[in-house]
Short mmCIF file of C-alpha atoms and ligand atoms in Angstrom, two decimals:
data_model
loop_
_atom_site.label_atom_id
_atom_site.label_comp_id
_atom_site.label_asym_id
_atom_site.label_seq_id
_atom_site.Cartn_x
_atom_site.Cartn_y
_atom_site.Cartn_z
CA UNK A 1 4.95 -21.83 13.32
CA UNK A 2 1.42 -23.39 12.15
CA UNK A 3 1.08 -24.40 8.63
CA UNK A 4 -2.47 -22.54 8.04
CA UNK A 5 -0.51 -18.91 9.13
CA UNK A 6 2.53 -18.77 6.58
CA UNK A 7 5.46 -20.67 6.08
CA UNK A 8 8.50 -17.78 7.05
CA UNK A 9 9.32 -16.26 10.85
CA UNK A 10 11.96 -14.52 12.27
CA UNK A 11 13.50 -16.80 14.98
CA UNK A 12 12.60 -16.02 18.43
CA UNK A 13 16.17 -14.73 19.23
CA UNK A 14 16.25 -12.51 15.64
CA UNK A 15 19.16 -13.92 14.33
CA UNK A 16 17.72 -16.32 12.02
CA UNK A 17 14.54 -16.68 9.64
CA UNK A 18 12.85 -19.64 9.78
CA UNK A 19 11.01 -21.26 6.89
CA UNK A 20 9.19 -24.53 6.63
CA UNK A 21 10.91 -26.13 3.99
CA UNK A 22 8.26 -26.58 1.23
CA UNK A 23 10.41 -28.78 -0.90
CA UNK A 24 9.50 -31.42 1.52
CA UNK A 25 5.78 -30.93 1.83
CA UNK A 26 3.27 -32.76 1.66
CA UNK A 27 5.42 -36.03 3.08
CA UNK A 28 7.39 -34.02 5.87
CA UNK A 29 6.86 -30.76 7.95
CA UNK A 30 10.76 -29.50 8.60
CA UNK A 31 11.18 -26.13 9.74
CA UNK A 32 14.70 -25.07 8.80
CA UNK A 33 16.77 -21.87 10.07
CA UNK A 34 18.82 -19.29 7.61
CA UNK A 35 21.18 -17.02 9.08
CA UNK A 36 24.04 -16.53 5.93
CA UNK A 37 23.55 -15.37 3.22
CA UNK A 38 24.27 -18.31 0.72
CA UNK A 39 21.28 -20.14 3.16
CA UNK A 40 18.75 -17.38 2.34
CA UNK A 41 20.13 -17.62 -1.71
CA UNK A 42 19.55 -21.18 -1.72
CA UNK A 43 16.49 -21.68 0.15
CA UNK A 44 14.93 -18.74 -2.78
CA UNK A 45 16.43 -20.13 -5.47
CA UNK A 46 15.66 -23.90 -4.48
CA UNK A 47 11.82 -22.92 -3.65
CA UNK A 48 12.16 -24.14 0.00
CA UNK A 49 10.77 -20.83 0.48
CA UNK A 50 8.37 -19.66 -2.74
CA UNK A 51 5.17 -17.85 -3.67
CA UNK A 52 6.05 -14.09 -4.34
CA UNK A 53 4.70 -12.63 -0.79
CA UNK A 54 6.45 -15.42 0.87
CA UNK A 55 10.29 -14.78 -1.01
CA UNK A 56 9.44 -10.90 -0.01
CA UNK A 57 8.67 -11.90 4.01
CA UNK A 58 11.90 -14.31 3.90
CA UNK A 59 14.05 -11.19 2.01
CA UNK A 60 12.93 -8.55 4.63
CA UNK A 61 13.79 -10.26 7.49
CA UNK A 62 16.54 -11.54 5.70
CA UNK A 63 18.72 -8.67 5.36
CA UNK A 64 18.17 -7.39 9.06
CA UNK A 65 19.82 -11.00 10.06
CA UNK A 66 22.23 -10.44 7.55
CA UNK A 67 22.91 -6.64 8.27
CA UNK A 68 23.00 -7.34 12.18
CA UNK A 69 26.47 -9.41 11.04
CA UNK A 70 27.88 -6.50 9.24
CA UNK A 71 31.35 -5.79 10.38
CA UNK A 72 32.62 -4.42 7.32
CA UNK A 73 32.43 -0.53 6.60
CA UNK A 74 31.00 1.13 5.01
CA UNK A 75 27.80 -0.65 6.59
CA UNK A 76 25.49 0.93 3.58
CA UNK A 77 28.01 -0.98 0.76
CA UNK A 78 27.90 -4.12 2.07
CA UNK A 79 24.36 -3.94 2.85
CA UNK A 80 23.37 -3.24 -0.35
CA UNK A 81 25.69 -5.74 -1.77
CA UNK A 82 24.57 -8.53 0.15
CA UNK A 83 21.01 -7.00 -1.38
CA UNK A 84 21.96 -7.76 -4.98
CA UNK A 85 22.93 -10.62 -4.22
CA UNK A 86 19.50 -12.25 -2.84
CA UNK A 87 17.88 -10.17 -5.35
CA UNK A 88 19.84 -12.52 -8.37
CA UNK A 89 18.26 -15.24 -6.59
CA UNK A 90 14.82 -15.26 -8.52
CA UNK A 91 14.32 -12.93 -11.41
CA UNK A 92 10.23 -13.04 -11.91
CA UNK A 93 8.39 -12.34 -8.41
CA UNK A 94 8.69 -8.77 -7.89
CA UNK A 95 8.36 -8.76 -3.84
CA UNK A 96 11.82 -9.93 -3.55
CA UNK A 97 13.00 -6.87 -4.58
CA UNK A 98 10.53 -4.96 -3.05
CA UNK A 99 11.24 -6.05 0.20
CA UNK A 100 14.92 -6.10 -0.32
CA UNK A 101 14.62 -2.47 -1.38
CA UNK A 102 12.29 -1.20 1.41
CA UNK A 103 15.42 -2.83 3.91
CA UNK A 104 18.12 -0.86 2.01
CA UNK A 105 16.07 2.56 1.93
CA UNK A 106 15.31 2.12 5.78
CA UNK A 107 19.36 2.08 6.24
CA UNK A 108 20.17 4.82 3.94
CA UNK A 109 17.71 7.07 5.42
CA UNK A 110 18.84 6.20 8.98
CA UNK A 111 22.52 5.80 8.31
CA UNK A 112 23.67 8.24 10.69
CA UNK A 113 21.70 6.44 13.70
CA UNK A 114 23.83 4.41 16.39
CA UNK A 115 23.99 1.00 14.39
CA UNK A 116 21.48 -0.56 17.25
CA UNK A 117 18.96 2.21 16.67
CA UNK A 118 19.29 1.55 12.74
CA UNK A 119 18.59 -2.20 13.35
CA UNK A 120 15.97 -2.11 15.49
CA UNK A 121 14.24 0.40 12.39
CA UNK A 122 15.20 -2.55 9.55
CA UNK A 123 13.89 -5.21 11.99
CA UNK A 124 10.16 -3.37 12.49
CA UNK A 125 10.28 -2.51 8.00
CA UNK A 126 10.50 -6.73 7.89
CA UNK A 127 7.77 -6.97 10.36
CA UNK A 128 5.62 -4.08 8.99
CA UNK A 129 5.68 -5.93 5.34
CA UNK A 130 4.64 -9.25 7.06
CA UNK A 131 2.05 -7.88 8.86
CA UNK A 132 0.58 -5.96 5.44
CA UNK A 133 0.95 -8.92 3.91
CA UNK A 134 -1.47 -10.52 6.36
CA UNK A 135 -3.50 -7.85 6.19
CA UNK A 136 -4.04 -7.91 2.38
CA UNK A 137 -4.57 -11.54 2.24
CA UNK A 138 -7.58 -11.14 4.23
CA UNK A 139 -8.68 -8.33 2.43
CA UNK A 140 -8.16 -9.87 -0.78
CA UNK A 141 -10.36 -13.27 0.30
CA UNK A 142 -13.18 -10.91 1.73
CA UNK A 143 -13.35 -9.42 -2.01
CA UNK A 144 -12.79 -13.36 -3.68
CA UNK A 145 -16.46 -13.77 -1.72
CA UNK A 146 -18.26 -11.67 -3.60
CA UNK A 147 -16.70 -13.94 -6.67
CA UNK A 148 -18.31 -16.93 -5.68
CA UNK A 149 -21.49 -18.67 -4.67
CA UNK A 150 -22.16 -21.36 -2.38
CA UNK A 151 -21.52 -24.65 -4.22
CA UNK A 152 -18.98 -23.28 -6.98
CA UNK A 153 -16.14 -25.20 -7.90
CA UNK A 154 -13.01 -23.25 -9.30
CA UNK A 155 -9.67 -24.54 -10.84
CA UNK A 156 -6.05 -23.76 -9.41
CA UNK A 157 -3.21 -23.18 -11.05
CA UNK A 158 0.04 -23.63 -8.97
CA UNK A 159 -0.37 -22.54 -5.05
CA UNK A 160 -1.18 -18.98 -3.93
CA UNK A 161 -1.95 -20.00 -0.23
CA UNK A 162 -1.04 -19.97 2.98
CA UNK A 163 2.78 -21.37 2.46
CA UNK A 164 3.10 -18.89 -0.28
CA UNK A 165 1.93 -15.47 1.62
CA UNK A 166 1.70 -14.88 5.60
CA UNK A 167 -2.00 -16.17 6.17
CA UNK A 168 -5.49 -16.99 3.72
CA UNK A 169 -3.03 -16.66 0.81
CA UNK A 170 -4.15 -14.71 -2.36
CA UNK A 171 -5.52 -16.67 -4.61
CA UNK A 172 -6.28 -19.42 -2.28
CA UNK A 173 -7.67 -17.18 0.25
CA UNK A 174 -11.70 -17.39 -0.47
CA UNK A 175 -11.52 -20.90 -0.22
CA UNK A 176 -10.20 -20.69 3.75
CA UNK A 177 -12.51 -17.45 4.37
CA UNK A 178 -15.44 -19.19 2.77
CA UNK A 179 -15.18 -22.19 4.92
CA UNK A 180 -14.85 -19.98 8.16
CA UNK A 181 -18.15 -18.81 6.94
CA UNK A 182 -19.67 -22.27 6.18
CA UNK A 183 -19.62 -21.34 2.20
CA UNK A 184 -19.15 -24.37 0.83
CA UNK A 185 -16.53 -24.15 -2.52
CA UNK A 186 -14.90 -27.32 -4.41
CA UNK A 187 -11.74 -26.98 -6.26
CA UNK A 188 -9.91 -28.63 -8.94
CA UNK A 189 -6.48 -28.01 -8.46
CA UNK A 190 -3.61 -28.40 -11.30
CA UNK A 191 -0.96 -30.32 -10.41
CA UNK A 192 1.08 -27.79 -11.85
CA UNK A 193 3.82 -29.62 -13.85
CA UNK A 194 7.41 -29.31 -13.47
CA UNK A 195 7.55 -28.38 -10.01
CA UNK A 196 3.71 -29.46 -8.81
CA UNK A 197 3.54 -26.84 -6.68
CA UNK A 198 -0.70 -27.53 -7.16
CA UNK A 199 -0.09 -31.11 -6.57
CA UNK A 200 1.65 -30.67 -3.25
CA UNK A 201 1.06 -27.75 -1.65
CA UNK A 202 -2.33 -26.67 -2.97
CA UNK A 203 -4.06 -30.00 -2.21
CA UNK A 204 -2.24 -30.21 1.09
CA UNK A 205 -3.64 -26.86 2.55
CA UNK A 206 -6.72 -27.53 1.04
CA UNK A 207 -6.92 -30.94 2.71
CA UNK A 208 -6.06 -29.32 5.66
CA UNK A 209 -8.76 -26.69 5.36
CA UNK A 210 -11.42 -29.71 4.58
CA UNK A 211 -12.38 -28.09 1.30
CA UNK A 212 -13.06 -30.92 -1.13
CA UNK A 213 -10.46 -31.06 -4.05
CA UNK A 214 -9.49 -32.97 -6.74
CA UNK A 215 -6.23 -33.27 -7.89
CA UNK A 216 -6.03 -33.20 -11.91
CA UNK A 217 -2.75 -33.03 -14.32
CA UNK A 218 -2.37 -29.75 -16.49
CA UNK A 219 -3.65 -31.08 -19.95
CA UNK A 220 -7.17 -31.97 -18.62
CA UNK A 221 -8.34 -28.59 -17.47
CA UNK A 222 -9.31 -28.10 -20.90
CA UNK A 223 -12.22 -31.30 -20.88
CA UNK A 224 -13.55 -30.29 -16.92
CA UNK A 225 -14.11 -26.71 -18.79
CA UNK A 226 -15.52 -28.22 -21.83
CA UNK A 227 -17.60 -30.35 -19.60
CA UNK A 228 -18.93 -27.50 -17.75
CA UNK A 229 -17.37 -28.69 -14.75
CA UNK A 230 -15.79 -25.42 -13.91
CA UNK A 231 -17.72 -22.41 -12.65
CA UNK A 232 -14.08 -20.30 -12.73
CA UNK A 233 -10.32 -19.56 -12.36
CA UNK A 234 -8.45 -18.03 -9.36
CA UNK A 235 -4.68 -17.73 -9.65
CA UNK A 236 -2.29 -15.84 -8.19
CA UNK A 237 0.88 -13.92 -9.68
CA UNK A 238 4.10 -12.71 -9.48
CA UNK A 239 4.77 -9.71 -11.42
CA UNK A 240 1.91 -7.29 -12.47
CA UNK A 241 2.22 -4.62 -15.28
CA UNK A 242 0.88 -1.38 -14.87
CA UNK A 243 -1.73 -2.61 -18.22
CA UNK A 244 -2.85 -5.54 -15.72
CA UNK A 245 -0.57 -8.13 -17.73
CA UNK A 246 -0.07 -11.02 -15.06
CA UNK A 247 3.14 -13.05 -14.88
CA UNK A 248 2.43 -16.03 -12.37
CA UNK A 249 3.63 -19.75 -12.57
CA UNK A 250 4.34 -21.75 -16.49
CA UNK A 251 1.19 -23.01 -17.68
CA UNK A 252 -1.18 -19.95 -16.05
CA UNK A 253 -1.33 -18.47 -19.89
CA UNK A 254 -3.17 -21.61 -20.93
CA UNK A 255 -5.45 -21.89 -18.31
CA UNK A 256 -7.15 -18.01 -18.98
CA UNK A 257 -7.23 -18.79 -22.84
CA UNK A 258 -8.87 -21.80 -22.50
CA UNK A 259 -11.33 -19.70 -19.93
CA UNK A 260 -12.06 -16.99 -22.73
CA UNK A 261 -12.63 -19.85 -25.10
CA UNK A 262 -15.14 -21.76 -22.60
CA UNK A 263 -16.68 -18.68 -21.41
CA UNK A 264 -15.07 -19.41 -17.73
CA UNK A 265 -14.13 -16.59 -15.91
CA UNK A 266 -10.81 -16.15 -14.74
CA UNK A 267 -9.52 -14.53 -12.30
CA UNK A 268 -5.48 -13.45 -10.99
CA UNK A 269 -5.44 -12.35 -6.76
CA UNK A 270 -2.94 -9.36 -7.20
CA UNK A 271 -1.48 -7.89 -3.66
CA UNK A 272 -0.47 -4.26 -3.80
CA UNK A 273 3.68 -5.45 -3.19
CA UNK A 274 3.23 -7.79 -7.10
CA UNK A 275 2.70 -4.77 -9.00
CA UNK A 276 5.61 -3.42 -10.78
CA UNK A 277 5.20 0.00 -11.44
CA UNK A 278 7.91 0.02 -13.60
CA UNK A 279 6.72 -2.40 -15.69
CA UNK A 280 4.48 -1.10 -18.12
CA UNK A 281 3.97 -3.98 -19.90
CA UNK A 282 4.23 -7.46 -19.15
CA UNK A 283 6.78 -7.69 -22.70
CA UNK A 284 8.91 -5.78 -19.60
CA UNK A 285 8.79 -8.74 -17.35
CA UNK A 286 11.65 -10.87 -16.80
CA UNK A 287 10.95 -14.91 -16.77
CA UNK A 288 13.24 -16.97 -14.96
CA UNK A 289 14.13 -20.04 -16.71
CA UNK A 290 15.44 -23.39 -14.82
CA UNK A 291 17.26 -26.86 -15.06
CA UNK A 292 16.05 -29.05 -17.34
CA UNK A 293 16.34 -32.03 -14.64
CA UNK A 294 13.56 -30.65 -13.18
CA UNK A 295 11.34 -31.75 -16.23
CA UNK A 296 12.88 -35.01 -16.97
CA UNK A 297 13.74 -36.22 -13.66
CA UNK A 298 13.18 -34.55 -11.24
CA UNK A 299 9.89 -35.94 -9.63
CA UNK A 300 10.82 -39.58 -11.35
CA UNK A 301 12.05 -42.57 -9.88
CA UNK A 302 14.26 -43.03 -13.38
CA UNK A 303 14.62 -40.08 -15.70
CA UNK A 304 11.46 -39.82 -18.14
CA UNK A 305 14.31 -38.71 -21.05
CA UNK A 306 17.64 -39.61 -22.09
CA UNK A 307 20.62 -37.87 -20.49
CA UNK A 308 20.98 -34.73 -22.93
CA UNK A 309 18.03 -34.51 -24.12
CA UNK A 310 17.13 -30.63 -24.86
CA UNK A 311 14.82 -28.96 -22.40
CA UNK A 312 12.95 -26.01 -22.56
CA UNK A 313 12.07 -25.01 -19.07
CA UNK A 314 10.70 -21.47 -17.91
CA UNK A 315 9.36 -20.82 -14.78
CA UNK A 316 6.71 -18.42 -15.54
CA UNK A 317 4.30 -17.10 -18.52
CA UNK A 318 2.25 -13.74 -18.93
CA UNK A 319 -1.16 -14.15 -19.09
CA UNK A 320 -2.20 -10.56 -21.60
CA UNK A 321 -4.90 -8.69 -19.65
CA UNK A 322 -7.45 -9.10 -21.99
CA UNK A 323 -7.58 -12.78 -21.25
CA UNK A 324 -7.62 -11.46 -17.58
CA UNK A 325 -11.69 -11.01 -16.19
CA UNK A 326 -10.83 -9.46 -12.70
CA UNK A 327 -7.99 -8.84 -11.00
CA UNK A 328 -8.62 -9.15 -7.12
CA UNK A 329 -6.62 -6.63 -4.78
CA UNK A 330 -6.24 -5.65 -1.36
CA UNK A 331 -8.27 -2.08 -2.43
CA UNK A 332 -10.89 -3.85 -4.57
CA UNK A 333 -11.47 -5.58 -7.70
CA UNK A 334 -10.39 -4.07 -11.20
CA UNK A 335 -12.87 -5.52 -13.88
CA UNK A 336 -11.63 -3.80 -17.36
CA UNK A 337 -13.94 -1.03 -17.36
CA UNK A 338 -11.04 1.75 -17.09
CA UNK A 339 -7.35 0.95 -17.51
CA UNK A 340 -5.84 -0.89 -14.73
CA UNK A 341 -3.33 2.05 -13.92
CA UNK A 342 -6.23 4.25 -13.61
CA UNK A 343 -7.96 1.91 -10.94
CA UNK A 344 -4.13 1.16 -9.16
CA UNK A 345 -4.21 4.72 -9.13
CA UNK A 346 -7.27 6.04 -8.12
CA UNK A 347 -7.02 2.97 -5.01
CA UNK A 348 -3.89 4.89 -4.16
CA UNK A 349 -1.93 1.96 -5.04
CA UNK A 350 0.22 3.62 -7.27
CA UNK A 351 1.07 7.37 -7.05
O1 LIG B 401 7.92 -20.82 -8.63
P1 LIG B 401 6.95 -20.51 -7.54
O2 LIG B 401 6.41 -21.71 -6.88
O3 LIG B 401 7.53 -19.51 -6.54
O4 LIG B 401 5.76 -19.78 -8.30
C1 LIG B 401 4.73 -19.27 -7.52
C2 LIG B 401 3.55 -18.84 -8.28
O5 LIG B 401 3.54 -18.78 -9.48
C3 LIG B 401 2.38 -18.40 -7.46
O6 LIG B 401 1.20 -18.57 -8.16
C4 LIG B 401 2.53 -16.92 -7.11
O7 LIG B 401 3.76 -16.65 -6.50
C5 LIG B 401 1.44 -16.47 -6.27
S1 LIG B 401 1.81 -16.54 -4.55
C6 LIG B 401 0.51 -15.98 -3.70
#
């Protein structure tokens, strides 16, 4: 598995997924292997696997390992029990349930197949939503380029890149496709407090990419803008609403009002598989909150607050849509001139 091409495979035998545990990045490069079911739950819930198209590669072909053990009947039961269960893993990024869905309905509609037959469908659904994924990444950097001129720099929030997706990444995406092209773009990336997903993974693929970036904590976005220092915003999400609301990692919310209030633009990358369509606003989407040790001592040699001490600590905010200037999809770019369920439906993205 390279780096630069996703961070989730299915194991060359097909009876394990294999994920390159990003929990350890950027100081070690361990690829691990999941086969039960409590390994796929953990690595979710723990982030060793994380970024929304990434959980949705790791649940597809995670429930055709997991069905190919099925011995109890009936098959469809446990199936979609073990289904629930990965689902309660992560409440916020839609494409777990997505993908864990599309598995489910390719067993119930094949149920009366020879069990072999019926696997062999589940194992191609897992591939087929890699493979789109792939597929909309690059789209989705080919439309970041017309975003950008040679020169700009933009800030990250979090990491929407390679180890998040299949390949490019969403958000991440122009920068990779605009080096291939000898576009040179410089980034600022947030280091993304609790977790520093920015710090660790966003720097590290960009490093590895040779774009220039510069590592800065959350709270001093708001002087680079100020300064003028930022020509715009590209962040991924999560969870879209069918109004264009964006739920993507804590901290995203302040980023795009600070934008509006600088006159930056700002801009979420939005796959087809992170809209919701039954979300029709994002008051309908679901925030995972955390452990407090992640805040307080997590990333510390000592804790940074006493033992006790009250923590507020949720994974995710919605960033409204009228704080939102574009939202970049595989189809095309939305700008606000007709309702964002008008364009998701007249790109066919939505029936
Ligand atoms: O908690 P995480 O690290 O899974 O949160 C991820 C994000 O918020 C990303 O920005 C999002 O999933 C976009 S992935 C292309």
């Amino acid at each position: 598995m390279s780096i630069n091409e996703g961070s989730v495979v299915l194991s060359k035998d097909k009876n394990c997924v294999e994920i390159i545990d990003q929990t350890l990045l950027p100081l070690e490069e361990r690829i691990i292997s999941l086969s039960t079911p409590e390994e796929i739950y953990d690595a979710i819930y723990y982030l060793k696997v994380r970024g929304a198209p990434a959980i949705g590669i790791c649940a597809g072909y995670g429930m055709y390992v997991l069905a190919k053990q099925i011995k109890k009947e009936p098959f469809l039961d446990e199936l979609l029990r073990l289904g629930d269960y990965l689902n309660s893993s992560r409440p916020t990024a839609v494409n777990l349930s997505f993908a864990v869905n599309r598995l489910c309905n390719v067993a119930k509609k094949n149920i009366l197949l020879p069990r072999e037959e019926l696997l062999e469908l589940m194992r191609l659904e897992a591939e087929k939503i890699h493979k789109e994924d792939i597929e909309m990444c690059r789209s989705i950097a080919t439309f970041g380029l017309e975003l950008v001129k040679a020169g700009d720099t933009i800030l990250t929030h979090c990491n929407a890149g390679p180890l998040a997706t299949s390949k490019y990444g969403t958000g991440l995406g122009t920068f990779f496709l605009a080096k291939e092209k000898g576009i040179e773009l410089k980034a600022y990336c947030d280091e993304t407090r609790p977790l520093l997903q920015g710090a660790r993974l966003t720097v590290y693929e960009l490093q590895n990419a040779g774009v220039d970036c510069t590592l800065i904590c959350d709270n001093m976005a708001a002087a680079l803008m100020k300064q003028g220092k930022i020509d715009a915003c590209f962040v991924g999400c999560d969870r879209v609403a069918l109004n264009g609301d964006a739920a993507n990692k804590i901290g995203t919310l302040g980023v795009a009002v600070l934008a509006k209030h600088y006159g930056v633009p700002f801009y979420v990358f939005c796959p087809s598989s992170t809209v919701d369509k039954n979300c029709k606003t994002g008051d309908d989407i679901v925030i995972e909150e955390r452990k407090s040790s992640e805040i307080f001592e997590m990333f510390y040699e000592k804790p940074v607050a006493r033992e006790g001490t009250k923590c507020y600590n949720p994974a995710f905010d919605v960033t409204d849509h009228e704080l939102i200037t574009a939202i970049v999809t595989e189809k095309g770019i939305w700008r606000g001139d007709e309702s964002f369920e008008t364009f998701l439906r007249r790109k066919n993205i939505i029936d």
